[in-house]
PDB file of C-alpha atoms and ligand atoms in Angstrom:
ATOM      1  CA  SER B  11      12.189 -29.057 -32.022  1.00  0.00           C
ATOM      2  CA  ILE B  12      15.898 -29.391 -32.692  1.00  0.00           C
ATOM      3  CA  GLN B  13      18.831 -30.097 -30.452  1.00  0.00           C
ATOM      4  CA  LYS B  14      21.275 -27.356 -29.560  1.00  0.00           C
ATOM      5  CA  VAL B  15      23.465 -26.642 -32.539  1.00  0.00           C
ATOM      6  CA  MET B  16      27.206 -26.200 -32.613  1.00  0.00           C
ATOM      7  CA  SER B  17      28.306 -22.800 -33.913  1.00  0.00           C
ATOM      8  CA  HIS B  18      29.753 -22.392 -37.402  1.00  0.00           C
ATOM      9  CA  LYS B  19      33.032 -21.413 -35.768  1.00  0.00           C
ATOM     10  CA  GLU B  20      33.168 -24.648 -33.751  1.00  0.00           C
ATOM     11  CA  ARG B  21      32.197 -26.747 -36.743  1.00  0.00           C
ATOM     12  CA  ALA B  22      34.889 -25.091 -38.854  1.00  0.00           C
ATOM     13  CA  VAL B  23      37.375 -26.729 -36.499  1.00  0.00           C
ATOM     14  CA  LYS B  24      35.661 -29.889 -35.248  1.00  0.00           C
ATOM     15  CA  CYS B  25      33.905 -31.388 -38.267  1.00  0.00           C
ATOM     16  CA  CYS B  26      35.673 -34.427 -39.665  1.00  0.00           C
ATOM     17  CA  HIS B  27      35.488 -33.703 -43.398  1.00  0.00           C
ATOM     18  CA  PRO B  28      37.872 -30.966 -44.648  1.00  0.00           C
ATOM     19  CA  LEU B  29      35.254 -29.711 -47.125  1.00  0.00           C
ATOM     20  CA  VAL B  30      32.712 -29.295 -44.317  1.00  0.00           C
ATOM     21  CA  ARG B  31      35.287 -27.401 -42.276  1.00  0.00           C
ATOM     22  CA  SER B  32      35.906 -25.119 -45.282  1.00  0.00           C
ATOM     23  CA  LEU B  33      32.180 -24.536 -45.711  1.00  0.00           C
ATOM     24  CA  TYR B  34      31.660 -23.608 -42.050  1.00  0.00           C
ATOM     25  CA  SER B  35      34.755 -21.463 -42.074  1.00  0.00           C
ATOM     26  CA  ILE B  36      33.340 -19.506 -45.048  1.00  0.00           C
ATOM     27  CA  MET B  37      29.964 -19.265 -43.293  1.00  0.00           C
ATOM     28  CA  ASN B  38      31.641 -17.957 -40.168  1.00  0.00           C
ATOM     29  CA  ASP B  39      33.873 -15.450 -41.979  1.00  0.00           C
ATOM     30  CA  LYS B  40      31.184 -14.099 -44.311  1.00  0.00           C
ATOM     31  CA  GLU B  41      28.350 -14.406 -41.777  1.00  0.00           C
ATOM     32  CA  THR B  42      26.071 -16.195 -44.215  1.00  0.00           C
ATOM     33  CA  ASN B  43      24.247 -19.504 -44.452  1.00  0.00           C
ATOM     34  CA  LEU B  44      22.787 -18.628 -47.840  1.00  0.00           C
ATOM     35  CA  CYS B  45      23.187 -20.803 -50.921  1.00  0.00           C
ATOM     36  CA  MET B  46      22.002 -19.161 -54.135  1.00  0.00           C
ATOM     37  CA  SER B  47      20.508 -21.455 -56.751  1.00  0.00           C
ATOM     38  CA  VAL B  48      21.182 -19.925 -60.181  1.00  0.00           C
ATOM     39  CA  ASP B  49      18.893 -21.827 -62.516  1.00  0.00           C
ATOM     40  CA  PHE B  50      19.640 -19.871 -65.680  1.00  0.00           C
ATOM     41  CA  THR B  51      19.820 -20.914 -69.333  1.00  0.00           C
ATOM     42  CA  SER B  52      22.407 -18.286 -70.341  1.00  0.00           C
ATOM     43  CA  SER B  53      26.033 -18.525 -69.177  1.00  0.00           C
ATOM     44  CA  GLU B  54      26.471 -14.771 -69.279  1.00  0.00           C
ATOM     45  CA  ASP B  55      23.417 -14.204 -67.059  1.00  0.00           C
ATOM     46  CA  LEU B  56      24.687 -16.845 -64.657  1.00  0.00           C
ATOM     47  CA  LEU B  57      28.227 -15.483 -64.371  1.00  0.00           C
ATOM     48  CA  GLN B  58      27.086 -11.864 -64.094  1.00  0.00           C
ATOM     49  CA  LEU B  59      24.720 -12.607 -61.224  1.00  0.00           C
ATOM     50  CA  VAL B  60      27.205 -14.857 -59.438  1.00  0.00           C
ATOM     51  CA  ASP B  61      29.795 -12.073 -59.558  1.00  0.00           C
ATOM     52  CA  LYS B  62      27.323  -9.641 -57.951  1.00  0.00           C
ATOM     53  CA  VAL B  63      25.821 -11.983 -55.349  1.00  0.00           C
ATOM     54  CA  GLY B  64      29.028 -13.914 -54.592  1.00  0.00           C
ATOM     55  CA  PRO B  65      29.992 -11.710 -51.609  1.00  0.00           C
ATOM     56  CA  HIS B  66      26.748 -12.631 -49.796  1.00  0.00           C
ATOM     57  CA  VAL B  67      26.687 -16.414 -50.150  1.00  0.00           C
ATOM     58  CA  CYS B  68      28.595 -19.427 -48.827  1.00  0.00           C
ATOM     59  CA  LEU B  69      27.556 -21.610 -51.762  1.00  0.00           C
ATOM     60  CA  VAL B  70      26.427 -21.239 -55.367  1.00  0.00           C
ATOM     61  CA  LYS B  71      24.238 -24.056 -56.642  1.00  0.00           C
ATOM     62  CA  THR B  72      24.071 -24.792 -60.361  1.00  0.00           C
ATOM     63  CA  HIS B  73      22.057 -26.938 -62.734  1.00  0.00           C
ATOM     64  CA  ILE B  74      24.800 -26.899 -65.353  1.00  0.00           C
ATOM     65  CA  ASP B  75      22.702 -28.872 -67.871  1.00  0.00           C
ATOM     66  CA  MET B  76      20.186 -26.008 -68.063  1.00  0.00           C
ATOM     67  CA  LEU B  77      22.706 -23.835 -69.925  1.00  0.00           C
ATOM     68  CA  GLU B  78      21.966 -23.526 -73.623  1.00  0.00           C
ATOM     69  CA  ASP B  79      25.467 -22.234 -74.401  1.00  0.00           C
ATOM     70  CA  PHE B  80      27.664 -24.366 -72.119  1.00  0.00           C
ATOM     71  CA  THR B  81      31.409 -24.403 -72.749  1.00  0.00           C
ATOM     72  CA  THR B  82      34.176 -25.408 -70.326  1.00  0.00           C
ATOM     73  CA  ASP B  83      34.936 -21.703 -70.004  1.00  0.00           C
ATOM     74  CA  VAL B  84      31.780 -21.335 -67.873  1.00  0.00           C
ATOM     75  CA  THR B  85      33.020 -23.722 -65.204  1.00  0.00           C
ATOM     76  CA  GLN B  86      36.457 -22.080 -65.294  1.00  0.00           C
ATOM     77  CA  GLN B  87      34.865 -18.668 -64.754  1.00  0.00           C
ATOM     78  CA  LEU B  88      32.700 -20.098 -62.009  1.00  0.00           C
ATOM     79  CA  GLN B  89      35.799 -21.426 -60.243  1.00  0.00           C
ATOM     80  CA  ARG B  90      37.471 -18.029 -60.647  1.00  0.00           C
ATOM     81  CA  LEU B  91      34.448 -16.333 -59.055  1.00  0.00           C
ATOM     82  CA  ALA B  92      34.374 -18.917 -56.244  1.00  0.00           C
ATOM     83  CA  HIS B  93      37.963 -17.983 -55.477  1.00  0.00           C
ATOM     84  CA  LYS B  94      37.334 -14.240 -55.820  1.00  0.00           C
ATOM     85  CA  HIS B  95      34.315 -14.187 -53.490  1.00  0.00           C
ATOM     86  CA  ASN B  96      35.164 -17.172 -51.272  1.00  0.00           C
ATOM     87  CA  PHE B  97      32.238 -19.516 -51.833  1.00  0.00           C
ATOM     88  CA  LEU B  98      31.940 -23.199 -52.752  1.00  0.00           C
ATOM     89  CA  ILE B  99      30.247 -24.617 -55.870  1.00  0.00           C
ATOM     90  CA  PHE B 100      27.425 -27.151 -55.611  1.00  0.00           C
ATOM     91  CA  GLU B 101      26.248 -28.849 -58.815  1.00  0.00           C
ATOM     92  CA  ASP B 102      22.695 -30.040 -58.142  1.00  0.00           C
ATOM     93  CA  ARG B 103      23.014 -33.088 -60.398  1.00  0.00           C
ATOM     94  CA  LYS B 104      20.867 -35.431 -58.305  1.00  0.00           C
ATOM     95  CA  PHE B 105      22.551 -38.580 -59.576  1.00  0.00           C
ATOM     96  CA  GLY B 106      20.124 -41.487 -59.474  1.00  0.00           C
ATOM     97  CA  ASP B 107      21.389 -44.515 -61.395  1.00  0.00           C
ATOM     98  CA  ILE B 108      23.502 -47.644 -60.919  1.00  0.00           C
ATOM     99  CA  GLY B 109      27.111 -47.255 -59.794  1.00  0.00           C
ATOM    100  CA  LYS B 110      28.752 -47.765 -63.175  1.00  0.00           C
ATOM    101  CA  THR B 111      26.565 -45.145 -64.850  1.00  0.00           C
ATOM    102  CA  VAL B 112      26.910 -42.416 -62.228  1.00  0.00           C
ATOM    103  CA  HIS B 113      30.667 -42.981 -62.094  1.00  0.00           C
ATOM    104  CA  THR B 114      30.919 -41.996 -65.784  1.00  0.00           C
ATOM    105  CA  GLN B 115      28.362 -39.202 -65.477  1.00  0.00           C
ATOM    106  CA  TYR B 116      30.199 -37.629 -62.523  1.00  0.00           C
ATOM    107  CA  GLN B 117      33.689 -37.897 -63.968  1.00  0.00           C
ATOM    108  CA  GLY B 118      33.162 -37.405 -67.678  1.00  0.00           C
ATOM    109  CA  GLY B 119      30.731 -36.432 -70.381  1.00  0.00           C
ATOM    110  CA  MET B 120      30.566 -32.810 -71.451  1.00  0.00           C
ATOM    111  CA  TYR B 121      30.383 -31.345 -67.948  1.00  0.00           C
ATOM    112  CA  LYS B 122      33.123 -33.187 -65.996  1.00  0.00           C
ATOM    113  CA  ILE B 123      31.269 -32.272 -62.810  1.00  0.00           C
ATOM    114  CA  SER B 124      33.835 -33.770 -60.436  1.00  0.00           C
ATOM    115  CA  SER B 125      36.530 -31.478 -61.838  1.00  0.00           C
ATOM    116  CA  TRP B 126      34.866 -28.228 -60.745  1.00  0.00           C
ATOM    117  CA  ALA B 127      31.999 -28.828 -58.294  1.00  0.00           C
ATOM    118  CA  HIS B 128      33.061 -29.056 -54.646  1.00  0.00           C
ATOM    119  CA  ILE B 129      29.705 -30.593 -53.799  1.00  0.00           C
ATOM    120  CA  THR B 130      27.144 -32.636 -55.698  1.00  0.00           C
ATOM    121  CA  ASN B 131      24.134 -34.673 -54.631  1.00  0.00           C
ATOM    122  CA  ALA B 132      22.533 -38.052 -55.184  1.00  0.00           C
ATOM    123  CA  HIS B 133      19.191 -39.771 -54.754  1.00  0.00           C
ATOM    124  CA  PRO B 134      19.417 -42.776 -52.432  1.00  0.00           C
ATOM    125  CA  VAL B 135      16.980 -44.763 -54.603  1.00  0.00           C
ATOM    126  CA  PRO B 136      19.599 -47.031 -56.301  1.00  0.00           C
ATOM    127  CA  GLY B 137      21.009 -48.124 -52.905  1.00  0.00           C
ATOM    128  CA  PRO B 138      24.461 -47.620 -51.308  1.00  0.00           C
ATOM    129  CA  GLY B 139      26.256 -48.533 -54.552  1.00  0.00           C
ATOM    130  CA  ILE B 140      25.605 -45.011 -55.779  1.00  0.00           C
ATOM    131  CA  VAL B 141      27.693 -43.633 -52.915  1.00  0.00           C
ATOM    132  CA  SER B 142      30.626 -46.016 -53.457  1.00  0.00           C
ATOM    133  CA  ALA B 143      30.694 -45.236 -57.176  1.00  0.00           C
ATOM    134  CA  LEU B 144      30.559 -41.456 -56.769  1.00  0.00           C
ATOM    135  CA  ALA B 145      33.116 -41.668 -53.941  1.00  0.00           C
ATOM    136  CA  GLU B 146      35.561 -43.485 -56.208  1.00  0.00           C
ATOM    137  CA  VAL B 147      35.600 -40.397 -58.410  1.00  0.00           C
ATOM    138  CA  GLY B 148      35.070 -37.641 -55.854  1.00  0.00           C
ATOM    139  CA  LYS B 149      37.002 -38.735 -52.776  1.00  0.00           C
ATOM    140  CA  PRO B 150      40.494 -38.471 -54.299  1.00  0.00           C
ATOM    141  CA  LEU B 151      39.572 -34.905 -55.321  1.00  0.00           C
ATOM    142  CA  GLY B 152      38.317 -33.957 -51.853  1.00  0.00           C
ATOM    143  CA  ARG B 153      34.730 -33.607 -53.065  1.00  0.00           C
ATOM    144  CA  GLY B 154      31.569 -34.116 -51.030  1.00  0.00           C
ATOM    145  CA  CYS B 155      28.091 -35.448 -51.714  1.00  0.00           C
ATOM    146  CA  LEU B 156      24.690 -34.705 -50.205  1.00  0.00           C
ATOM    147  CA  MET B 157      21.955 -37.339 -50.055  1.00  0.00           C
ATOM    148  CA  VAL B 158      18.554 -36.109 -51.254  1.00  0.00           C
ATOM    149  CA  ALA B 159      16.760 -37.453 -48.184  1.00  0.00           C
ATOM    150  CA  GLU B 160      13.624 -35.298 -48.350  1.00  0.00           C
ATOM    151  CA  MET B 161      12.187 -33.031 -51.024  1.00  0.00           C
ATOM    152  CA  SER B 162      10.227 -29.795 -51.076  1.00  0.00           C
ATOM    153  CA  SER B 163       7.791 -30.704 -53.838  1.00  0.00           C
ATOM    154  CA  SER B 164       4.221 -31.652 -53.102  1.00  0.00           C
ATOM    155  CA  GLY B 165       3.461 -35.382 -53.093  1.00  0.00           C
ATOM    156  CA  ASN B 166       7.131 -36.418 -53.194  1.00  0.00           C
ATOM    157  CA  LEU B 167       7.993 -39.988 -52.219  1.00  0.00           C
ATOM    158  CA  ALA B 168      11.095 -39.269 -50.149  1.00  0.00           C
ATOM    159  CA  THR B 169       9.521 -39.974 -46.769  1.00  0.00           C
ATOM    160  CA  GLY B 170       9.518 -42.487 -43.906  1.00  0.00           C
ATOM    161  CA  GLU B 171      11.712 -45.548 -44.390  1.00  0.00           C
ATOM    162  CA  TYR B 172      13.220 -44.084 -47.565  1.00  0.00           C
ATOM    163  CA  THR B 173      14.444 -41.025 -45.679  1.00  0.00           C
ATOM    164  CA  LYS B 174      15.764 -43.231 -42.862  1.00  0.00           C
ATOM    165  CA  ALA B 175      17.752 -45.297 -45.355  1.00  0.00           C
ATOM    166  CA  ALA B 176      19.231 -42.091 -46.778  1.00  0.00           C
ATOM    167  CA  VAL B 177      20.324 -41.026 -43.302  1.00  0.00           C
ATOM    168  CA  LYS B 178      22.009 -44.384 -42.760  1.00  0.00           C
ATOM    169  CA  MET B 179      23.812 -44.078 -46.113  1.00  0.00           C
ATOM    170  CA  ALA B 180      25.162 -40.711 -44.987  1.00  0.00           C
ATOM    171  CA  GLU B 181      26.126 -41.746 -41.460  1.00  0.00           C
ATOM    172  CA  THR B 182      28.045 -44.771 -42.711  1.00  0.00           C
ATOM    173  CA  ASN B 183      29.904 -42.925 -45.514  1.00  0.00           C
ATOM    174  CA  LYS B 184      31.108 -39.749 -43.847  1.00  0.00           C
ATOM    175  CA  ASP B 185      34.370 -39.729 -45.770  1.00  0.00           C
ATOM    176  CA  PHE B 186      32.376 -38.645 -48.842  1.00  0.00           C
ATOM    177  CA  VAL B 187      28.769 -37.940 -47.848  1.00  0.00           C
ATOM    178  CA  ILE B 188      28.752 -34.578 -46.075  1.00  0.00           C
ATOM    179  CA  GLY B 189      25.042 -34.172 -45.445  1.00  0.00           C
ATOM    180  CA  PHE B 190      21.540 -33.918 -46.808  1.00  0.00           C
ATOM    181  CA  ILE B 191      19.078 -32.079 -48.922  1.00  0.00           C
ATOM    182  CA  SER B 192      16.255 -32.129 -46.412  1.00  0.00           C
ATOM    183  CA  GLN B 193      13.179 -30.452 -45.024  1.00  0.00           C
ATOM    184  CA  SER B 194      13.910 -31.302 -41.380  1.00  0.00           C
ATOM    185  CA  ARG B 195      16.764 -32.170 -39.024  1.00  0.00           C
ATOM    186  CA  LEU B 196      17.459 -35.800 -39.840  1.00  0.00           C
ATOM    187  CA  SER B 197      20.689 -36.595 -38.023  1.00  0.00           C
ATOM    188  CA  ALA B 198      22.078 -35.460 -34.690  1.00  0.00           C
ATOM    189  CA  ASP B 199      25.603 -35.804 -36.093  1.00  0.00           C
ATOM    190  CA  PRO B 200      27.094 -32.280 -36.367  1.00  0.00           C
ATOM    191  CA  ASP B 201      29.373 -33.479 -39.201  1.00  0.00           C
ATOM    192  CA  LEU B 202      26.360 -33.789 -41.503  1.00  0.00           C
ATOM    193  CA  VAL B 203      25.202 -30.534 -43.105  1.00  0.00           C
ATOM    194  CA  HIS B 204      21.464 -30.052 -43.616  1.00  0.00           C
ATOM    195  CA  MET B 205      20.631 -27.934 -46.660  1.00  0.00           C
ATOM    196  CA  THR B 206      17.030 -26.914 -47.256  1.00  0.00           C
ATOM    197  CA  PRO B 207      15.521 -25.746 -50.564  1.00  0.00           C
ATOM    198  CA  GLY B 208      11.979 -24.485 -51.080  1.00  0.00           C
ATOM    199  CA  ILE B 209      12.656 -21.150 -49.343  1.00  0.00           C
ATOM    200  CA  LYS B 210      10.948 -17.829 -49.967  1.00  0.00           C
ATOM    201  CA  ILE B 211      10.174 -14.891 -47.709  1.00  0.00           C
ATOM    202  CA  GLN B 212       6.694 -14.905 -49.290  1.00  0.00           C
ATOM    203  CA  MET B 213       5.829 -18.579 -48.546  1.00  0.00           C
ATOM    204  CA  GLY B 214       3.365 -20.244 -50.971  1.00  0.00           C
ATOM    205  CA  GLY B 215       4.559 -22.247 -53.949  1.00  0.00           C
ATOM    206  CA  ASP B 216       4.643 -22.304 -57.752  1.00  0.00           C
ATOM    207  CA  SER B 217       2.313 -23.871 -60.324  1.00  0.00           C
ATOM    208  CA  LEU B 218       4.495 -26.984 -60.659  1.00  0.00           C
ATOM    209  CA  GLY B 219       4.503 -28.393 -57.138  1.00  0.00           C
ATOM    210  CA  GLN B 220       7.203 -26.380 -55.408  1.00  0.00           C
ATOM    211  CA  GLN B 221       6.361 -25.517 -51.768  1.00  0.00           C
ATOM    212  CA  TYR B 222       8.039 -22.692 -49.843  1.00  0.00           C
ATOM    213  CA  VAL B 223       8.763 -21.940 -46.210  1.00  0.00           C
ATOM    214  CA  THR B 224      10.476 -18.814 -44.887  1.00  0.00           C
ATOM    215  CA  PRO B 225      14.215 -18.709 -44.058  1.00  0.00           C
ATOM    216  CA  LYS B 226      13.330 -18.383 -40.370  1.00  0.00           C
ATOM    217  CA  MET B 227      11.045 -21.445 -40.400  1.00  0.00           C
ATOM    218  CA  ALA B 228      13.641 -23.505 -42.262  1.00  0.00           C
ATOM    219  CA  ILE B 229      16.335 -22.697 -39.720  1.00  0.00           C
ATOM    220  CA  THR B 230      14.540 -22.444 -36.396  1.00  0.00           C
ATOM    221  CA  GLU B 231      11.777 -25.027 -36.893  1.00  0.00           C
ATOM    222  CA  ARG B 232      13.294 -27.417 -39.429  1.00  0.00           C
ATOM    223  CA  GLY B 233      16.922 -27.324 -38.374  1.00  0.00           C
ATOM    224  CA  ALA B 234      18.517 -26.218 -41.654  1.00  0.00           C
ATOM    225  CA  ASP B 235      22.209 -25.306 -41.609  1.00  0.00           C
ATOM    226  CA  VAL B 236      22.100 -23.821 -45.116  1.00  0.00           C
ATOM    227  CA  ILE B 237      19.119 -22.290 -46.914  1.00  0.00           C
ATOM    228  CA  ILE B 238      18.906 -22.722 -50.688  1.00  0.00           C
ATOM    229  CA  VAL B 239      17.184 -19.849 -52.478  1.00  0.00           C
ATOM    230  CA  GLY B 240      16.524 -19.690 -56.215  1.00  0.00           C
ATOM    231  CA  ARG B 241      13.735 -17.525 -57.592  1.00  0.00           C
ATOM    232  CA  GLY B 242      13.446 -15.567 -54.355  1.00  0.00           C
ATOM    233  CA  ILE B 243      16.723 -13.997 -55.552  1.00  0.00           C
ATOM    234  CA  THR B 244      16.994 -14.697 -59.271  1.00  0.00           C
ATOM    235  CA  GLY B 245      13.368 -13.909 -60.114  1.00  0.00           C
ATOM    236  CA  VAL B 246      13.133 -10.396 -58.670  1.00  0.00           C
ATOM    237  CA  SER B 247      14.094  -6.994 -60.066  1.00  0.00           C
ATOM    238  CA  ASP B 248      16.839  -6.422 -57.466  1.00  0.00           C
ATOM    239  CA  PRO B 249      18.594  -9.769 -56.933  1.00  0.00           C
ATOM    240  CA  VAL B 250      21.488  -8.286 -54.939  1.00  0.00           C
ATOM    241  CA  GLY B 251      19.081  -6.544 -52.563  1.00  0.00           C
ATOM    242  CA  ALA B 252      17.107  -9.776 -52.223  1.00  0.00           C
ATOM    243  CA  ALA B 253      20.283 -11.792 -51.572  1.00  0.00           C
ATOM    244  CA  LYS B 254      21.207  -9.398 -48.756  1.00  0.00           C
ATOM    245  CA  GLU B 255      17.710  -9.783 -47.332  1.00  0.00           C
ATOM    246  CA  TYR B 256      17.895 -13.613 -47.380  1.00  0.00           C
ATOM    247  CA  LYS B 257      21.403 -13.520 -45.970  1.00  0.00           C
ATOM    248  CA  GLN B 258      20.247 -11.325 -43.106  1.00  0.00           C
ATOM    249  CA  ALA B 259      17.116 -13.405 -42.433  1.00  0.00           C
ATOM    250  CA  GLY B 260      19.054 -16.661 -42.533  1.00  0.00           C
ATOM    251  CA  TYR B 261      21.909 -15.473 -40.378  1.00  0.00           C
ATOM    252  CA  SER B 262      19.794 -13.886 -37.664  1.00  0.00           C
ATOM    253  CA  ALA B 263      17.709 -17.068 -37.455  1.00  0.00           C
ATOM    254  CA  TYR B 264      20.963 -19.035 -37.058  1.00  0.00           C
ATOM    255  CA  LEU B 265      22.196 -16.704 -34.300  1.00  0.00           C
ATOM    256  CA  ASN B 266      18.874 -17.241 -32.548  1.00  0.00           C
ATOM    257  CA  THR B 267      19.351 -21.013 -32.513  1.00  0.00           C
ATOM    258  CA  LEU B 268      22.643 -20.490 -30.653  1.00  0.00           C
ATOM    259  CA  ASN B 269      20.958 -18.461 -27.933  1.00  0.00           C
ATOM    260  CA  HIS B 270      18.351 -21.069 -27.096  1.00  0.00           C
TER     261      HIS B 270
HETATM  262  O1  S5P Z  11      13.630 -30.957 -52.751  1.00  0.00           O
HETATM  263  C1  S5P Z  11      14.239 -30.160 -53.453  1.00  0.00           C
HETATM  264  C2  S5P Z  11      15.569 -30.343 -53.782  1.00  0.00           C
HETATM  265  C3  S5P Z  11      16.222 -29.391 -54.540  1.00  0.00           C
HETATM  266  S1  S5P Z  11      17.921 -29.530 -54.695  1.00  0.00           S
HETATM  267  N1  S5P Z  11      13.604 -29.038 -53.921  1.00  0.00           N
HETATM  268  C4  S5P Z  11      14.236 -28.098 -54.695  1.00  0.00           C
HETATM  269  O2  S5P Z  11      13.612 -27.096 -55.048  1.00  0.00           O
HETATM  270  N2  S5P Z  11      15.561 -28.277 -55.056  1.00  0.00           N
HETATM  271  C5  S5P Z  11      16.254 -27.342 -55.966  1.00  0.00           C
HETATM  272  O3  S5P Z  11      16.337 -26.080 -55.315  1.00  0.00           O
HETATM  273  C6  S5P Z  11      15.557 -27.093 -57.300  1.00  0.00           C
HETATM  274  O4  S5P Z  11      16.035 -27.959 -58.304  1.00  0.00           O
HETATM  275  C7  S5P Z  11      15.899 -25.658 -57.621  1.00  0.00           C
HETATM  276  O5  S5P Z  11      17.143 -25.581 -58.276  1.00  0.00           O
HETATM  277  C8  S5P Z  11      16.070 -25.020 -56.237  1.00  0.00           C
HETATM  278  C9  S5P Z  11      14.848 -24.268 -55.744  1.00  0.00           C
HETATM  279  O6  S5P Z  11      14.579 -23.171 -56.576  1.00  0.00           O
HETATM  280  P1  S5P Z  11      13.468 -22.074 -56.204  1.00  0.00           P
HETATM  281  O7  S5P Z  11      13.512 -21.156 -57.392  1.00  0.00           O
HETATM  282  O8  S5P Z  11      12.149 -22.775 -56.068  1.00  0.00           O
HETATM  283  O9  S5P Z  11      13.918 -21.409 -54.922  1.00  0.00           O
END
């Protein structure tokens, strides 16, 4: 069971990181805790869907290196849509190397992730140096990072002491680490956002190890602040209808946590 949660409205004022306050303010205004994961290979498909679903989400999560036709125009358009529909952009890069390497990967290369993604994430496996290196790039830009503290895939190794170390890395670097990718409530600190992937209304999994729980389970039983939904939206014939359904399911579950 989870401790009583602070409302989005309260967090939009009280949380220490400005980016977290922005996120909760969007969630409060748009009444949504839904993050859409758009794992597409075509830029046009990505931008078209983001324009349609944008009104229903607080966050759009990308895997920018999946695009077969990437140009810098895509990230410019994405930023335009983020402004138009009032959502934040989360590049799911899952950095996982030594400080020097991730510094260059975050700042430069073809994607220049730090220049357009409000939020990115990192594996704790290299140790705290990964946070200091990413922070050197991201902090001056007001960016935030999530620690991948737990995973949704079957047999994953992000458990026990590893997860605890990830929580410590977050709690001691709150000027840049804004929360977790997790499957449960890991920290009692309301400043740290818990985002949970592996969500589908029709539970189950896929053939490659993904495991799903429902939006309601993720929020009421596992303490998620934000639900991350990919194929539950992008893989159906009516993605906008599905997005509305996930938004509704996620938000009513959130409202329920306030009443208990
Ligand atoms: O543990 C994790 C962490 C992440 S960020 N499990 C995940 O599935 N993800 C990501 O969430 C994954 O890379 C994918 O982009 C999304 C889930 O997609 P879906 O289609 O299975 O909902």
